[in-house]
Amino acid sequence: MNRYSRKNLLMILCGLPFLSLTQNLFAQSASDKKKTALAGVKRVLLTLPYFATPEFLDNAPVKVVNGGRKLTDEEIKKVREENRLFLSKLESQTQETLQKRLTVRTPFTVSPLKLTLPASRDPKEKKQDKEDSAFAFKGEGRLKGTKFPLPNPVIVRQLATENNADAVLLTIMDEPRRDDGGYFFDASGIGYRSPHVSAKIAFYFLLADGTEILHEYVEVLHPISKIGNRDYTQVDMTETHEMVIENFLDELTRYLPKP
């Protein structure tokens, strides 16, 4: 190593503590800003969590039965209708759980916004009014592949003003998925993935003026519960949503005043 290389290495090593200190100060500054902004929040408007996938993934593959026998069109229709009913119920349960846990774990007064679910509307109906959850997001409030839409600050300000809220919590969900697991190959060799369900929810916490304070994309995996030949996928999916909410609240409460 020549003297110039040694000199450069010495400069890099000397600069590392300063870089680490700068990063820590920046993180502390961002955290302090969140704490300051949230200290003035008393009333939070909660919009209705909804699945942002088109038509509850109508084109998703349906699991076969009876040793691999293909389902008839009528059977597929029935399974998908059952899925839609479950997901509609899960939307309502998620709203109820989120509202309840926000009330328990934060000092906020939580005011749910009574909305019409976009997924429950007539698919032929093109009209979107300000009472739709999706209206508070850009891009018609729909997922683009795996990418969640961003909030529309103009609508957030309008909702906050009309409901006399200090902040608005927007919640938008991808549909829960089931993975039957199995062996797989990758660069490391052979691996095994256990059967599980997954859920992913995006949370956006904005002040009444549309300023974003916190956004979290929370994903949780949950093993499939099975007794004998029967599994409990829907129960697992419901529990997974509850876990996502708790994980989000763990992050949110980091910035709230200590009781």
Short mmCIF file of C-alpha atoms in Angstrom, two decimals:
data_model
loop_
_atom_site.label_atom_id
_atom_site.label_comp_id
_atom_site.label_asym_id
_atom_site.label_seq_id
_atom_site.Cartn_x
_atom_site.Cartn_y
_atom_site.Cartn_z
CA MET A 1 0.00 0.00 0.00
CA ASN A 2 1.52 3.37 -1.02
CA ARG A 3 1.41 6.44 1.18
CA TYR A 4 -1.49 7.97 -0.77
CA SER A 5 -3.60 4.87 -0.23
CA ARG A 6 -2.73 4.86 3.46
CA LYS A 7 -3.65 8.54 3.67
CA ASN A 8 -7.02 7.98 1.99
CA LEU A 9 -7.75 5.01 4.23
CA LEU A 10 -6.88 7.08 7.31
CA MET A 11 -9.20 9.88 6.16
CA ILE A 12 -12.06 7.39 5.63
CA LEU A 13 -11.54 5.80 9.03
CA CYS A 14 -11.45 9.18 10.73
CA GLY A 15 -14.62 10.22 8.93
CA LEU A 16 -16.67 7.16 9.92
CA PRO A 17 -17.46 8.34 13.48
CA PHE A 18 -18.56 11.73 12.12
CA LEU A 19 -20.78 10.07 9.51
CA SER A 20 -22.35 7.82 12.14
CA LEU A 21 -22.94 10.82 14.43
CA THR A 22 -24.53 12.78 11.55
CA GLN A 23 -26.88 9.88 10.74
CA ASN A 24 -27.88 9.52 14.40
CA LEU A 25 -28.56 13.24 14.69
CA PHE A 26 -30.66 13.17 11.52
CA ALA A 27 -32.69 10.20 12.80
CA GLN A 28 -33.14 11.92 16.16
CA SER A 29 -34.23 15.13 14.43
CA ALA A 30 -36.83 13.26 12.32
CA SER A 31 -38.12 11.47 15.41
CA ASP A 32 -38.36 14.74 17.35
CA LYS A 33 -40.33 16.34 14.51
CA LYS A 34 -42.84 13.48 14.57
CA LYS A 35 -43.19 13.76 18.35
CA THR A 36 -43.74 17.53 18.14
CA ALA A 37 -46.34 17.21 15.39
CA LEU A 38 -48.26 14.41 17.15
CA ALA A 39 -48.24 16.24 20.50
CA GLY A 40 -50.90 18.60 19.19
CA VAL A 41 -53.20 15.90 17.81
CA LYS A 42 -56.35 15.27 19.82
CA ARG A 43 -58.98 14.07 17.33
CA VAL A 44 -58.16 11.58 14.57
CA LEU A 45 -60.45 10.84 11.65
CA LEU A 46 -60.29 7.17 10.69
CA THR A 47 -61.23 6.30 7.12
CA LEU A 48 -62.55 2.86 6.36
CA PRO A 49 -59.84 0.25 5.60
CA TYR A 50 -60.58 -1.45 2.29
CA PHE A 51 -58.99 -3.90 -0.10
CA ALA A 52 -57.47 -1.99 -2.99
CA THR A 53 -57.35 -4.94 -5.36
CA PRO A 54 -59.85 -4.90 -8.25
CA GLU A 55 -62.95 -7.00 -7.64
CA PHE A 56 -61.36 -8.96 -4.80
CA LEU A 57 -58.93 -10.72 -7.13
CA ASP A 58 -61.65 -12.32 -9.22
CA ASN A 59 -59.04 -13.81 -11.54
CA ALA A 60 -56.99 -15.41 -8.77
CA PRO A 61 -56.55 -19.18 -9.11
CA VAL A 62 -58.97 -21.31 -7.10
CA LYS A 63 -57.65 -24.31 -5.17
CA VAL A 64 -58.70 -27.68 -6.63
CA VAL A 65 -60.31 -30.45 -4.56
CA ASN A 66 -60.72 -34.22 -4.57
CA GLY A 67 -57.19 -35.21 -5.49
CA GLY A 68 -56.68 -32.54 -8.11
CA ARG A 69 -60.02 -32.68 -9.88
CA LYS A 70 -60.71 -29.47 -11.77
CA LEU A 71 -63.58 -27.43 -10.43
CA THR A 72 -66.56 -26.75 -12.64
CA ASP A 73 -67.40 -23.17 -13.60
CA GLU A 74 -70.29 -23.23 -11.14
CA GLU A 75 -68.00 -24.44 -8.33
CA ILE A 76 -65.44 -21.75 -9.12
CA LYS A 77 -68.18 -19.12 -9.04
CA LYS A 78 -69.35 -20.38 -5.65
CA VAL A 79 -65.83 -20.39 -4.17
CA ARG A 80 -65.15 -16.85 -5.37
CA GLU A 81 -68.45 -15.62 -3.98
CA GLU A 82 -67.56 -17.15 -0.62
CA ASN A 83 -64.17 -15.42 -0.82
CA ARG A 84 -65.83 -12.07 -1.53
CA LEU A 85 -68.16 -12.46 1.43
CA PHE A 86 -65.24 -13.31 3.72
CA LEU A 87 -63.17 -10.36 2.51
CA SER A 88 -66.09 -7.98 2.98
CA LYS A 89 -66.42 -9.26 6.54
CA LEU A 90 -62.66 -8.91 7.06
CA GLU A 91 -62.84 -5.27 5.97
CA SER A 92 -65.44 -4.56 8.64
CA GLN A 93 -63.52 -6.51 11.28
CA THR A 94 -60.31 -4.64 10.45
CA GLN A 95 -62.06 -1.30 10.83
CA GLU A 96 -63.53 -2.32 14.18
CA THR A 97 -60.22 -3.69 15.47
CA LEU A 98 -58.23 -0.66 14.31
CA GLN A 99 -60.66 1.77 15.92
CA LYS A 100 -60.73 -0.20 19.17
CA ARG A 101 -56.96 -0.59 19.42
CA LEU A 102 -56.32 3.07 18.54
CA THR A 103 -58.64 4.06 21.38
CA VAL A 104 -56.89 1.70 23.81
CA ARG A 105 -53.28 2.37 22.86
CA THR A 106 -53.32 6.11 22.06
CA PRO A 107 -54.69 9.23 23.75
CA PHE A 108 -56.60 10.20 20.59
CA THR A 109 -60.32 10.63 20.22
CA VAL A 110 -61.02 8.40 17.22
CA SER A 111 -63.82 9.36 14.86
CA PRO A 112 -64.62 6.78 12.16
CA LEU A 113 -65.79 8.13 8.84
CA LYS A 114 -68.94 6.38 7.62
CA LEU A 115 -68.16 5.31 4.09
CA THR A 116 -69.45 3.21 1.24
CA LEU A 117 -67.01 0.42 0.41
CA PRO A 118 -65.73 0.77 -3.17
CA ALA A 119 -65.74 -3.05 -3.46
CA SER A 120 -69.41 -3.25 -2.52
CA ARG A 121 -70.54 -0.79 -5.17
CA ASP A 122 -71.97 -1.81 -8.51
CA PRO A 123 -68.91 -2.44 -10.77
CA LYS A 124 -70.75 -0.64 -13.59
CA GLU A 125 -71.13 2.48 -11.49
CA LYS A 126 -68.42 4.97 -12.49
CA LYS A 127 -69.35 7.68 -10.01
CA GLN A 128 -66.94 8.17 -7.10
CA ASP A 129 -68.02 10.67 -4.47
CA LYS A 130 -66.11 12.07 -1.53
CA GLU A 131 -67.56 9.42 0.80
CA ASP A 132 -65.51 6.65 -0.79
CA SER A 133 -62.30 5.65 0.98
CA ALA A 134 -60.59 5.37 -2.40
CA PHE A 135 -61.34 9.02 -3.09
CA ALA A 136 -58.73 10.02 -0.46
CA PHE A 137 -55.99 8.39 -2.55
CA LYS A 138 -54.39 9.12 -5.87
CA GLY A 139 -54.72 6.69 -8.79
CA GLU A 140 -58.37 5.85 -8.01
CA GLY A 141 -57.24 4.29 -4.74
CA ARG A 142 -56.15 1.02 -6.33
CA LEU A 143 -52.98 -1.04 -6.11
CA LYS A 144 -50.77 -1.03 -9.18
CA GLY A 145 -49.26 -4.49 -8.97
CA THR A 146 -47.79 -4.49 -5.47
CA LYS A 147 -47.49 -0.69 -5.23
CA PHE A 148 -49.88 1.12 -2.91
CA PRO A 149 -51.40 4.44 -4.01
CA LEU A 150 -50.41 7.63 -2.19
CA PRO A 151 -52.81 9.91 -0.30
CA ASN A 152 -54.40 12.91 -1.97
CA PRO A 153 -53.54 15.86 0.35
CA VAL A 154 -56.35 18.02 -1.07
CA ILE A 155 -59.00 15.47 -0.08
CA VAL A 156 -57.31 14.85 3.29
CA ARG A 157 -57.56 18.56 4.11
CA GLN A 158 -61.20 18.58 3.03
CA LEU A 159 -62.06 15.54 5.16
CA ALA A 160 -60.24 16.97 8.18
CA THR A 161 -62.05 20.30 7.88
CA GLU A 162 -65.50 18.75 7.40
CA ASN A 163 -65.00 16.42 10.39
CA ASN A 164 -63.19 18.87 12.68
CA ALA A 165 -60.19 16.54 12.96
CA ASP A 166 -56.57 17.32 13.82
CA ALA A 167 -55.30 14.41 11.76
CA VAL A 168 -56.47 11.70 9.36
CA LEU A 169 -55.44 8.05 9.34
CA LEU A 170 -55.80 6.42 5.93
CA THR A 171 -55.64 2.64 5.75
CA ILE A 172 -55.46 0.65 2.53
CA MET A 173 -55.04 -3.11 2.24
CA ASP A 174 -53.72 -5.74 -0.12
CA GLU A 175 -55.66 -8.98 0.01
CA PRO A 176 -54.36 -11.69 2.34
CA ARG A 177 -52.63 -14.51 0.54
CA ARG A 178 -52.23 -18.22 1.28
CA ASP A 179 -48.96 -19.98 0.48
CA ASP A 180 -48.96 -23.79 0.80
CA GLY A 181 -45.18 -23.76 1.10
CA GLY A 182 -42.88 -26.51 -0.08
CA TYR A 183 -39.31 -26.99 -1.22
CA PHE A 184 -37.65 -24.42 -3.47
CA PHE A 185 -34.31 -23.80 -5.16
CA ASP A 186 -32.33 -20.56 -5.03
CA ALA A 187 -28.70 -19.43 -5.16
CA SER A 188 -28.08 -20.95 -1.72
CA GLY A 189 -29.39 -24.36 -2.71
CA ILE A 190 -32.52 -26.19 -1.56
CA GLY A 191 -34.80 -24.54 0.97
CA TYR A 192 -38.18 -25.16 2.52
CA ARG A 193 -41.01 -22.69 3.00
CA SER A 194 -43.63 -23.53 5.63
CA PRO A 195 -47.34 -23.16 4.76
CA HIS A 196 -48.53 -19.71 5.81
CA VAL A 197 -50.82 -16.79 5.10
CA SER A 198 -49.64 -13.21 4.65
CA ALA A 199 -51.23 -9.79 4.97
CA LYS A 200 -49.95 -6.36 3.97
CA ILE A 201 -51.52 -3.05 4.95
CA ALA A 202 -50.43 0.54 4.30
CA PHE A 203 -51.07 3.20 6.94
CA TYR A 204 -50.76 6.94 6.29
CA PHE A 205 -51.03 9.35 9.23
CA LEU A 206 -51.47 12.94 8.04
CA LEU A 207 -52.15 16.23 9.82
CA ALA A 208 -55.24 18.25 8.98
CA ASP A 209 -53.23 20.39 6.52
CA GLY A 210 -52.22 17.28 4.54
CA THR A 211 -48.68 17.04 5.94
CA GLU A 212 -47.60 13.41 6.22
CA ILE A 213 -46.27 12.51 9.65
CA LEU A 214 -45.95 8.77 9.33
CA HIS A 215 -46.41 6.11 6.70
CA GLU A 216 -45.91 2.41 7.30
CA TYR A 217 -46.20 -0.59 4.98
CA VAL A 218 -46.65 -3.48 7.40
CA GLU A 219 -46.54 -7.12 6.33
CA VAL A 220 -47.00 -10.15 8.59
CA LEU A 221 -46.67 -13.88 7.91
CA HIS A 222 -48.73 -16.32 9.95
CA PRO A 223 -48.39 -20.13 9.92
CA ILE A 224 -51.45 -22.03 8.75
CA SER A 225 -53.35 -23.62 11.63
CA LYS A 226 -54.34 -27.19 10.96
CA ILE A 227 -56.10 -29.91 12.96
CA GLY A 228 -56.28 -33.25 11.21
CA ASN A 229 -57.28 -32.67 7.61
CA ARG A 230 -58.94 -29.35 8.34
CA ASP A 231 -57.18 -26.01 8.24
CA TYR A 232 -58.36 -22.61 9.46
CA THR A 233 -57.13 -20.24 6.79
CA GLN A 234 -59.78 -17.58 7.34
CA VAL A 235 -59.13 -17.51 11.09
CA ASP A 236 -55.40 -17.21 10.38
CA MET A 237 -56.00 -14.32 7.97
CA THR A 238 -58.10 -12.50 10.56
CA GLU A 239 -55.40 -12.96 13.20
CA THR A 240 -52.78 -11.77 10.72
CA HIS A 241 -54.66 -8.50 10.22
CA GLU A 242 -54.81 -8.05 13.99
CA MET A 243 -51.03 -8.56 14.17
CA VAL A 244 -50.47 -5.98 11.41
CA ILE A 245 -52.49 -3.41 13.36
CA GLU A 246 -50.52 -4.05 16.56
CA ASN A 247 -47.22 -3.72 14.68
CA PHE A 248 -48.32 -0.38 13.25
CA LEU A 249 -49.40 0.85 16.67
CA ASP A 250 -46.04 -0.21 18.10
CA GLU A 251 -44.43 2.22 15.67
CA LEU A 252 -46.97 5.01 16.13
CA THR A 253 -46.79 4.99 19.93
CA ARG A 254 -43.01 5.52 19.78
CA TYR A 255 -43.73 9.14 18.94
CA LEU A 256 -46.57 9.79 21.38
CA PRO A 257 -46.20 11.47 24.79
CA LYS A 258 -45.62 9.03 27.62
CA PRO A 259 -48.67 8.66 29.90
#
